[in-house]
Structures are given as structure tokens and as C-alpha cells.
């Protein structure tokens, strides 16, 4: 069983590539963004709290996010492995994921980083906003999300490099080529 972190800036294609990996390998998939959007749609208290942060381009506070992640993980069947998509996004979240998996006798086996230049991310997310209906896919909020990414999330590249499991993959080009490069890393695990 493999635990994989798919990592990258907003719009880097984490969700897109996770779907392809799920189809190919049968992994379970935790997208913290999807979990939060489902809560918002259902109008729960958590959803109402999350909406205030997401619409403002900010991250949900670590303590809340870590609890959500653990509950989501424990509810999975975990057959072939798990893809963590959009988690961790801060160093405290990475520490918490490591501790949570260690308590359950396992670990993250690879961090796959999709690297994409900021100009392309902005263009992709503005395009996605035309059809996604997502309140955070507008130019002002995207710029904020990118700056939050560089300040709070990008330091995880070094964190995972120190763990010896950082695998950078070019995140632009055709979906198939990006996917093939991710599969090379996964197949070598
Ligand atoms: P997420 O839902 O994780 O979303 P994302 O980063 O915006 O997108 P992703 O990288 O999955 O891109 P996608 O495949 O859709 O987060 C949303 C918000 O939730 C965060 O801002 C935060 O507030 C909150 N949140 C989530 N997790 C959190 C955590 N752990 N802690 C705190 N807060 C948290 O691709 C984007 C677009 O590009 C799509 O339109 C796609 O079709 C296109 N695309 C993909 N690959 C392409 C390619 N190769 N070429 C051209 N276009 C491509």
C-alpha cells in the first residue's frame, strides 16, 4: 500500500492528475478542497467557517484541517493506497500527517510536486472560473492564493526533500505526458 502526496500551487493540476492516478491504480483519493466544498454545499457549520477563508484566498486553520484530514483518512477503505491532494499545505500539516500515519504504522512514500509557472497558473484558474462557479477562481483571489502558496506552502518542498521523498515533475504540457512522468515515479516505489 502506498501513500502519496500530490503537491503543487493552486491550479497546478493536483485534482486533474489525481483522477487519472485513481483510474490507473485504484488508489483512494483525499482532496481537502473537495471535502471543504462538499461541506460548504451542505451548509454545515464547518462549511460556513471554511467558506470565509476560501473565498478570501486564505488557508483554513491548521488545527481544524488536521482533524478533518484524520477523520477522512480513517473512513477510507485503503486498499491500493491513498493520494493526499491539497494536504499538507503548511509545515504543521506535514508534521501532523507524518505523526498520524506513524501512529497507524505507515508513512508517506512519495511527494510528487507538479511545478508550473505562476503566469500559467493564473491563466488556468481564470479559465476554470468561467465554468467552475468557484468563488475563489477570480483574478484577485487567485493572486492572493498564489502569494499564500509561496509564503506558506512552497517551504514544504524543502521539508520533503529533507525526508528524501521529494519528486519534482513538470506540471505543464499534455495531461498524458504529465501522468506518464508521475507513473514513472510511482512504479519505481
Ligand atoms: P483545492 O481544491 O486543493 O484546489 P486548487 O489548488 O485550486 O486546484 P488543483 O491543483 O487541484 O487544480 P486542478 O486540477 O483543478 O483548494 C481550494 C481551497 O481550499 C484552497 O485555496 C484553501 O482555501 C482550501 N484548502 C484546501 N486544502 C487545504 C489545506 N490542506 N489547508 C488549508 N486550506 C485548504 O487544475 C486547475 C485547472 O487547470 C483546471 O481547469 C484544469 O482543467 C487545468 N489543467 C490541469 N492540468 C492542465 C494542463 N496540463 N494543461 C492545461 N490545463 C490544465
PDB file of C-alpha atoms and ligand atoms in Angstrom:
ATOM      1  CA  UNK A   1       0.000   0.000   0.000  1.00  0.00           C
ATOM      2  CA  UNK A   2       1.356   3.403  -0.993  1.00  0.00           C
ATOM      3  CA  UNK A   3       0.651   6.814   0.489  1.00  0.00           C
ATOM      4  CA  UNK A   4       1.336   9.617  -1.964  1.00  0.00           C
ATOM      5  CA  UNK A   5       1.203  13.378  -1.524  1.00  0.00           C
ATOM      6  CA  UNK A   6       0.386  15.225  -4.751  1.00  0.00           C
ATOM      7  CA  UNK A   7       1.681  18.720  -4.299  1.00  0.00           C
ATOM      8  CA  UNK A   8       1.670  21.991  -6.194  1.00  0.00           C
ATOM      9  CA  UNK A   9       0.373  25.537  -6.383  1.00  0.00           C
ATOM     10  CA  UNK A  10      -3.340  26.293  -6.867  1.00  0.00           C
ATOM     11  CA  UNK A  11      -4.224  25.211 -10.401  1.00  0.00           C
ATOM     12  CA  UNK A  12      -1.122  23.047 -10.849  1.00  0.00           C
ATOM     13  CA  UNK A  13      -3.355  20.096 -11.754  1.00  0.00           C
ATOM     14  CA  UNK A  14      -3.388  18.158  -8.496  1.00  0.00           C
ATOM     15  CA  UNK A  15      -7.069  17.241  -8.837  1.00  0.00           C
ATOM     16  CA  UNK A  16      -6.779  16.532 -12.574  1.00  0.00           C
ATOM     17  CA  UNK A  17      -3.799  14.213 -12.182  1.00  0.00           C
ATOM     18  CA  UNK A  18      -5.187  12.555  -9.033  1.00  0.00           C
ATOM     19  CA  UNK A  19      -8.258  11.470 -11.016  1.00  0.00           C
ATOM     20  CA  UNK A  20      -6.028   9.833 -13.647  1.00  0.00           C
ATOM     21  CA  UNK A  21      -3.948   8.066 -10.985  1.00  0.00           C
ATOM     22  CA  UNK A  22      -7.083   6.803  -9.236  1.00  0.00           C
ATOM     23  CA  UNK A  23      -8.311   5.339 -12.550  1.00  0.00           C
ATOM     24  CA  UNK A  24      -4.981   3.640 -13.252  1.00  0.00           C
ATOM     25  CA  UNK A  25      -4.011   2.328  -9.810  1.00  0.00           C
ATOM     26  CA  UNK A  26      -7.290   2.222  -7.854  1.00  0.00           C
ATOM     27  CA  UNK A  27      -5.951   4.464  -5.106  1.00  0.00           C
ATOM     28  CA  UNK A  28      -8.247   6.124  -2.592  1.00  0.00           C
ATOM     29  CA  UNK A  29      -8.194   9.907  -3.000  1.00  0.00           C
ATOM     30  CA  UNK A  30      -8.498  12.613  -0.358  1.00  0.00           C
ATOM     31  CA  UNK A  31      -8.873  16.114  -1.807  1.00  0.00           C
ATOM     32  CA  UNK A  32      -9.157  18.501   1.111  1.00  0.00           C
ATOM     33  CA  UNK A  33     -10.503  21.139  -1.294  1.00  0.00           C
ATOM     34  CA  UNK A  34     -13.311  18.750  -2.350  1.00  0.00           C
ATOM     35  CA  UNK A  35     -14.055  17.839   1.282  1.00  0.00           C
ATOM     36  CA  UNK A  36     -14.390  21.532   2.166  1.00  0.00           C
ATOM     37  CA  UNK A  37     -16.513  22.355  -0.893  1.00  0.00           C
ATOM     38  CA  UNK A  38     -18.880  19.474  -0.019  1.00  0.00           C
ATOM     39  CA  UNK A  39     -19.273  20.903   3.494  1.00  0.00           C
ATOM     40  CA  UNK A  40     -19.968  24.363   2.038  1.00  0.00           C
ATOM     41  CA  UNK A  41     -22.582  22.918  -0.311  1.00  0.00           C
ATOM     42  CA  UNK A  42     -24.250  21.046   2.561  1.00  0.00           C
ATOM     43  CA  UNK A  43     -24.340  24.284   4.590  1.00  0.00           C
ATOM     44  CA  UNK A  44     -22.690  22.723   7.668  1.00  0.00           C
ATOM     45  CA  UNK A  45     -21.047  24.787  10.402  1.00  0.00           C
ATOM     46  CA  UNK A  46     -17.648  23.635   9.150  1.00  0.00           C
ATOM     47  CA  UNK A  47     -18.642  24.621   5.615  1.00  0.00           C
ATOM     48  CA  UNK A  48     -19.684  28.102   6.720  1.00  0.00           C
ATOM     49  CA  UNK A  49     -16.360  28.578   8.508  1.00  0.00           C
ATOM     50  CA  UNK A  50     -14.355  27.201   5.563  1.00  0.00           C
ATOM     51  CA  UNK A  51     -16.178  29.444   3.071  1.00  0.00           C
ATOM     52  CA  UNK A  52     -14.941  32.588   4.769  1.00  0.00           C
ATOM     53  CA  UNK A  53     -11.316  31.503   4.329  1.00  0.00           C
ATOM     54  CA  UNK A  54     -11.621  30.003   0.837  1.00  0.00           C
ATOM     55  CA  UNK A  55     -13.473  32.973  -0.665  1.00  0.00           C
ATOM     56  CA  UNK A  56     -10.757  35.191   0.715  1.00  0.00           C
ATOM     57  CA  UNK A  57      -7.912  33.118  -0.786  1.00  0.00           C
ATOM     58  CA  UNK A  58      -6.686  32.030   2.662  1.00  0.00           C
ATOM     59  CA  UNK A  59      -5.922  28.623   4.133  1.00  0.00           C
ATOM     60  CA  UNK A  60      -8.239  27.007   6.665  1.00  0.00           C
ATOM     61  CA  UNK A  61      -6.547  26.998  10.131  1.00  0.00           C
ATOM     62  CA  UNK A  62      -4.231  24.015  10.676  1.00  0.00           C
ATOM     63  CA  UNK A  63      -5.947  22.597  13.787  1.00  0.00           C
ATOM     64  CA  UNK A  64      -9.293  22.365  12.002  1.00  0.00           C
ATOM     65  CA  UNK A  65      -7.784  20.986   8.797  1.00  0.00           C
ATOM     66  CA  UNK A  66      -5.755  18.313  10.614  1.00  0.00           C
ATOM     67  CA  UNK A  67      -8.854  16.979  12.402  1.00  0.00           C
ATOM     68  CA  UNK A  68     -10.777  16.854   9.112  1.00  0.00           C
ATOM     69  CA  UNK A  69      -7.942  15.009   7.416  1.00  0.00           C
ATOM     70  CA  UNK A  70      -7.644  12.357  10.149  1.00  0.00           C
ATOM     71  CA  UNK A  71     -11.406  11.702  10.130  1.00  0.00           C
ATOM     72  CA  UNK A  72     -11.462  11.450   6.316  1.00  0.00           C
ATOM     73  CA  UNK A  73      -8.446   9.126   6.264  1.00  0.00           C
ATOM     74  CA  UNK A  74      -9.855   6.788   8.904  1.00  0.00           C
ATOM     75  CA  UNK A  75     -13.104   6.435   6.935  1.00  0.00           C
ATOM     76  CA  UNK A  76     -11.343   5.174   3.766  1.00  0.00           C
ATOM     77  CA  UNK A  77     -11.106   1.517   2.725  1.00  0.00           C
ATOM     78  CA  UNK A  78      -7.336   1.987   1.880  1.00  0.00           C
ATOM     79  CA  UNK A  79      -6.801  -0.903  -0.495  1.00  0.00           C
ATOM     80  CA  UNK A  80      -4.127   0.042  -3.050  1.00  0.00           C
ATOM     81  CA  UNK A  81      -3.018   3.248  -1.343  1.00  0.00           C
ATOM     82  CA  UNK A  82      -4.050   6.819  -0.708  1.00  0.00           C
ATOM     83  CA  UNK A  83      -3.414  10.033  -2.637  1.00  0.00           C
ATOM     84  CA  UNK A  84      -3.362  13.131  -0.448  1.00  0.00           C
ATOM     85  CA  UNK A  85      -4.341  16.008  -2.763  1.00  0.00           C
ATOM     86  CA  UNK A  86      -4.050  19.513  -1.330  1.00  0.00           C
ATOM     87  CA  UNK A  87      -2.808  18.310   2.061  1.00  0.00           C
ATOM     88  CA  UNK A  88      -0.382  19.186   3.557  1.00  0.00           C
ATOM     89  CA  UNK A  89      -0.278  22.899   2.714  1.00  0.00           C
ATOM     90  CA  UNK A  90       1.775  24.068   5.715  1.00  0.00           C
ATOM     91  CA  UNK A  91       4.675  22.670   7.729  1.00  0.00           C
ATOM     92  CA  UNK A  92       2.460  21.960  10.794  1.00  0.00           C
ATOM     93  CA  UNK A  93       0.147  19.966   8.472  1.00  0.00           C
ATOM     94  CA  UNK A  94       3.142  17.964   7.158  1.00  0.00           C
ATOM     95  CA  UNK A  95       4.285  17.235  10.723  1.00  0.00           C
ATOM     96  CA  UNK A  96       0.732  16.182  11.629  1.00  0.00           C
ATOM     97  CA  UNK A  97       0.409  13.894   8.581  1.00  0.00           C
ATOM     98  CA  UNK A  98       3.700  12.222   9.398  1.00  0.00           C
ATOM     99  CA  UNK A  99       2.636  11.661  13.026  1.00  0.00           C
ATOM    100  CA  UNK A 100      -0.856  10.487  12.063  1.00  0.00           C
ATOM    101  CA  UNK A 101       0.474   7.892   9.609  1.00  0.00           C
ATOM    102  CA  UNK A 102       3.200   6.750  12.047  1.00  0.00           C
ATOM    103  CA  UNK A 103       0.519   6.131  14.689  1.00  0.00           C
ATOM    104  CA  UNK A 104      -1.212   3.913  12.124  1.00  0.00           C
ATOM    105  CA  UNK A 105       2.021   2.055  11.262  1.00  0.00           C
ATOM    106  CA  UNK A 106       2.616   3.671   7.887  1.00  0.00           C
ATOM    107  CA  UNK A 107       4.192   6.727   6.204  1.00  0.00           C
ATOM    108  CA  UNK A 108       4.174   8.927   3.109  1.00  0.00           C
ATOM    109  CA  UNK A 109       6.109   7.028   0.436  1.00  0.00           C
ATOM    110  CA  UNK A 110       6.483   9.841  -2.117  1.00  0.00           C
ATOM    111  CA  UNK A 111       5.708  13.518  -2.549  1.00  0.00           C
ATOM    112  CA  UNK A 112       5.011  14.334  -6.202  1.00  0.00           C
ATOM    113  CA  UNK A 113       5.432  18.031  -6.972  1.00  0.00           C
ATOM    114  CA  UNK A 114       3.720  19.429 -10.078  1.00  0.00           C
ATOM    115  CA  UNK A 115       5.732  22.513 -10.999  1.00  0.00           C
ATOM    116  CA  UNK A 116       4.035  25.151 -13.153  1.00  0.00           C
ATOM    117  CA  UNK A 117       4.992  28.847 -13.657  1.00  0.00           C
ATOM    118  CA  UNK A 118       2.707  31.391 -11.947  1.00  0.00           C
ATOM    119  CA  UNK A 119       1.579  33.015 -15.237  1.00  0.00           C
ATOM    120  CA  UNK A 120       0.221  29.658 -16.431  1.00  0.00           C
ATOM    121  CA  UNK A 121      -1.496  29.030 -13.090  1.00  0.00           C
ATOM    122  CA  UNK A 122      -3.245  32.393 -13.274  1.00  0.00           C
ATOM    123  CA  UNK A 123      -4.421  31.679 -16.827  1.00  0.00           C
ATOM    124  CA  UNK A 124      -5.677  28.168 -15.956  1.00  0.00           C
ATOM    125  CA  UNK A 125      -7.599  29.322 -12.906  1.00  0.00           C
ATOM    126  CA  UNK A 126      -9.187  32.281 -14.672  1.00  0.00           C
ATOM    127  CA  UNK A 127     -10.298  29.812 -17.365  1.00  0.00           C
ATOM    128  CA  UNK A 128     -11.551  27.333 -14.776  1.00  0.00           C
ATOM    129  CA  UNK A 129     -13.513  30.166 -13.148  1.00  0.00           C
ATOM    130  CA  UNK A 130     -15.567  30.614 -16.335  1.00  0.00           C
ATOM    131  CA  UNK A 131     -17.210  27.224 -15.736  1.00  0.00           C
ATOM    132  CA  UNK A 132     -16.408  26.109 -12.177  1.00  0.00           C
ATOM    133  CA  UNK A 133     -18.686  28.528 -10.383  1.00  0.00           C
ATOM    134  CA  UNK A 134     -15.971  28.667  -7.695  1.00  0.00           C
ATOM    135  CA  UNK A 135     -15.971  31.993  -5.860  1.00  0.00           C
ATOM    136  CA  UNK A 136     -12.171  31.703  -5.388  1.00  0.00           C
ATOM    137  CA  UNK A 137     -11.439  31.435  -9.152  1.00  0.00           C
ATOM    138  CA  UNK A 138     -11.302  35.174  -9.857  1.00  0.00           C
ATOM    139  CA  UNK A 139      -8.185  37.211 -10.599  1.00  0.00           C
ATOM    140  CA  UNK A 140      -7.944  38.991  -7.253  1.00  0.00           C
ATOM    141  CA  UNK A 141      -8.435  35.854  -5.142  1.00  0.00           C
ATOM    142  CA  UNK A 142      -6.139  33.777  -7.367  1.00  0.00           C
ATOM    143  CA  UNK A 143      -3.327  36.334  -6.863  1.00  0.00           C
ATOM    144  CA  UNK A 144      -3.868  36.085  -3.101  1.00  0.00           C
ATOM    145  CA  UNK A 145      -3.855  32.263  -3.237  1.00  0.00           C
ATOM    146  CA  UNK A 146      -0.593  32.270  -5.183  1.00  0.00           C
ATOM    147  CA  UNK A 147       1.021  34.570  -2.656  1.00  0.00           C
ATOM    148  CA  UNK A 148      -0.233  32.376   0.234  1.00  0.00           C
ATOM    149  CA  UNK A 149       1.169  29.373  -1.648  1.00  0.00           C
ATOM    150  CA  UNK A 150       4.635  30.911  -1.952  1.00  0.00           C
ATOM    151  CA  UNK A 151       4.691  32.052   1.696  1.00  0.00           C
ATOM    152  CA  UNK A 152       3.142  29.067   3.484  1.00  0.00           C
ATOM    153  CA  UNK A 153       3.105  26.023   1.204  1.00  0.00           C
ATOM    154  CA  UNK A 154       6.230  26.194  -1.018  1.00  0.00           C
ATOM    155  CA  UNK A 155       8.558  25.656   2.023  1.00  0.00           C
ATOM    156  CA  UNK A 156       7.248  22.075   2.061  1.00  0.00           C
ATOM    157  CA  UNK A 157       9.401  21.317  -0.988  1.00  0.00           C
ATOM    158  CA  UNK A 158      12.498  21.613   1.201  1.00  0.00           C
ATOM    159  CA  UNK A 159      10.731  19.777   4.057  1.00  0.00           C
ATOM    160  CA  UNK A 160      10.009  16.762   1.837  1.00  0.00           C
ATOM    161  CA  UNK A 161      13.461  16.956   0.224  1.00  0.00           C
ATOM    162  CA  UNK A 162      14.899  16.505   3.714  1.00  0.00           C
ATOM    163  CA  UNK A 163      12.634  13.484   4.178  1.00  0.00           C
ATOM    164  CA  UNK A 164      14.226  12.094   0.982  1.00  0.00           C
ATOM    165  CA  UNK A 165      10.879  11.667  -0.829  1.00  0.00           C
ATOM    166  CA  UNK A 166      10.530  14.843  -2.945  1.00  0.00           C
ATOM    167  CA  UNK A 167       9.916  14.066  -6.648  1.00  0.00           C
ATOM    168  CA  UNK A 168       9.523  17.097  -8.941  1.00  0.00           C
ATOM    169  CA  UNK A 169       7.538  16.549 -12.158  1.00  0.00           C
ATOM    170  CA  UNK A 170       6.901  19.171 -14.857  1.00  0.00           C
ATOM    171  CA  UNK A 171       3.244  20.146 -14.472  1.00  0.00           C
ATOM    172  CA  UNK A 172       2.629  21.643 -17.926  1.00  0.00           C
ATOM    173  CA  UNK A 173       2.321  20.004 -21.336  1.00  0.00           C
ATOM    174  CA  UNK A 174      -0.211  17.311 -22.175  1.00  0.00           C
ATOM    175  CA  UNK A 175      -2.142  15.604 -19.370  1.00  0.00           C
ATOM    176  CA  UNK A 176      -0.910  12.243 -20.702  1.00  0.00           C
ATOM    177  CA  UNK A 177       2.781  13.227 -20.619  1.00  0.00           C
ATOM    178  CA  UNK A 178       2.480  14.626 -17.089  1.00  0.00           C
ATOM    179  CA  UNK A 179       0.656  11.496 -15.999  1.00  0.00           C
ATOM    180  CA  UNK A 180       3.287   9.233 -17.582  1.00  0.00           C
ATOM    181  CA  UNK A 181       6.025  11.057 -15.665  1.00  0.00           C
ATOM    182  CA  UNK A 182       4.116  10.653 -12.387  1.00  0.00           C
ATOM    183  CA  UNK A 183       3.668   6.938 -13.124  1.00  0.00           C
ATOM    184  CA  UNK A 184       7.424   6.502 -13.615  1.00  0.00           C
ATOM    185  CA  UNK A 185       7.949   7.715 -10.038  1.00  0.00           C
ATOM    186  CA  UNK A 186       5.095   5.611  -8.615  1.00  0.00           C
ATOM    187  CA  UNK A 187       6.118   2.442 -10.452  1.00  0.00           C
ATOM    188  CA  UNK A 188       9.623   2.763  -9.021  1.00  0.00           C
ATOM    189  CA  UNK A 189       8.382   2.832  -5.409  1.00  0.00           C
TER     190      UNK A 189
HETATM  191  P1  LIG B   1      -8.027  22.895  -3.915  1.00  0.00           P
HETATM  192  O1  LIG B   1      -9.367  22.383  -4.198  1.00  0.00           O
HETATM  193  O2  LIG B   1      -6.991  21.937  -3.421  1.00  0.00           O
HETATM  194  O3  LIG B   1      -7.689  23.469  -5.323  1.00  0.00           O
HETATM  195  P2  LIG B   1      -6.646  24.025  -6.303  1.00  0.00           P
HETATM  196  O4  LIG B   1      -5.327  24.089  -5.630  1.00  0.00           O
HETATM  197  O5  LIG B   1      -7.320  25.271  -6.735  1.00  0.00           O
HETATM  198  O6  LIG B   1      -6.537  23.160  -7.649  1.00  0.00           O
HETATM  199  P3  LIG B   1      -5.755  21.915  -8.321  1.00  0.00           P
HETATM  200  O7  LIG B   1      -4.269  21.952  -8.209  1.00  0.00           O
HETATM  201  O8  LIG B   1      -6.412  20.648  -7.823  1.00  0.00           O
HETATM  202  O9  LIG B   1      -6.028  22.151  -9.859  1.00  0.00           O
HETATM  203  P4  LIG B   1      -6.933  21.450 -10.962  1.00  0.00           P
HETATM  204  O10 LIG B   1      -6.552  20.016 -11.187  1.00  0.00           O
HETATM  205  O11 LIG B   1      -8.368  21.746 -10.671  1.00  0.00           O
HETATM  206  O12 LIG B   1      -8.092  24.098  -2.806  1.00  0.00           O
HETATM  207  C1  LIG B   1      -9.093  25.099  -2.738  1.00  0.00           C
HETATM  208  C2  LIG B   1      -9.022  25.899  -1.424  1.00  0.00           C
HETATM  209  O13 LIG B   1      -9.384  25.038  -0.283  1.00  0.00           O
HETATM  210  C3  LIG B   1      -7.657  26.454  -1.000  1.00  0.00           C
HETATM  211  O14 LIG B   1      -7.387  27.706  -1.613  1.00  0.00           O
HETATM  212  C4  LIG B   1      -7.816  26.593   0.556  1.00  0.00           C
HETATM  213  O15 LIG B   1      -8.504  27.750   0.917  1.00  0.00           O
HETATM  214  C5  LIG B   1      -8.661  25.400   0.921  1.00  0.00           C
HETATM  215  N1  LIG B   1      -7.834  24.246   1.332  1.00  0.00           N
HETATM  216  C6  LIG B   1      -7.732  23.042   0.674  1.00  0.00           C
HETATM  217  N2  LIG B   1      -6.882  22.225   1.321  1.00  0.00           N
HETATM  218  C7  LIG B   1      -6.410  22.912   2.406  1.00  0.00           C
HETATM  219  C8  LIG B   1      -5.455  22.608   3.436  1.00  0.00           C
HETATM  220  N3  LIG B   1      -4.817  21.435   3.466  1.00  0.00           N
HETATM  221  N4  LIG B   1      -5.206  23.561   4.386  1.00  0.00           N
HETATM  222  C9  LIG B   1      -5.844  24.719   4.369  1.00  0.00           C
HETATM  223  N5  LIG B   1      -6.746  25.093   3.420  1.00  0.00           N
HETATM  224  C10 LIG B   1      -7.028  24.194   2.438  1.00  0.00           C
HETATM  225  O16 LIG B   1      -6.465  22.232 -12.264  1.00  0.00           O
HETATM  226  C11 LIG B   1      -6.732  23.607 -12.422  1.00  0.00           C
HETATM  227  C12 LIG B   1      -7.156  23.933 -13.848  1.00  0.00           C
HETATM  228  O17 LIG B   1      -6.073  23.679 -14.747  1.00  0.00           O
HETATM  229  C13 LIG B   1      -8.323  23.060 -14.336  1.00  0.00           C
HETATM  230  O18 LIG B   1      -9.205  23.877 -15.058  1.00  0.00           O
HETATM  231  C14 LIG B   1      -7.664  22.035 -15.225  1.00  0.00           C
HETATM  232  O19 LIG B   1      -8.523  21.582 -16.270  1.00  0.00           O
HETATM  233  C15 LIG B   1      -6.473  22.801 -15.780  1.00  0.00           C
HETATM  234  N6  LIG B   1      -5.317  21.944 -16.072  1.00  0.00           N
HETATM  235  C16 LIG B   1      -4.871  20.916 -15.315  1.00  0.00           C
HETATM  236  N7  LIG B   1      -3.779  20.355 -15.889  1.00  0.00           N
HETATM  237  C17 LIG B   1      -3.527  21.080 -17.040  1.00  0.00           C
HETATM  238  C18 LIG B   1      -2.537  21.001 -18.070  1.00  0.00           C
HETATM  239  N8  LIG B   1      -1.563  20.088 -18.067  1.00  0.00           N
HETATM  240  N9  LIG B   1      -2.575  21.918 -19.069  1.00  0.00           N
HETATM  241  C19 LIG B   1      -3.557  22.872 -19.108  1.00  0.00           C
HETATM  242  N10 LIG B   1      -4.537  22.985 -18.173  1.00  0.00           N
HETATM  243  C20 LIG B   1      -4.524  22.105 -17.146  1.00  0.00           C
END
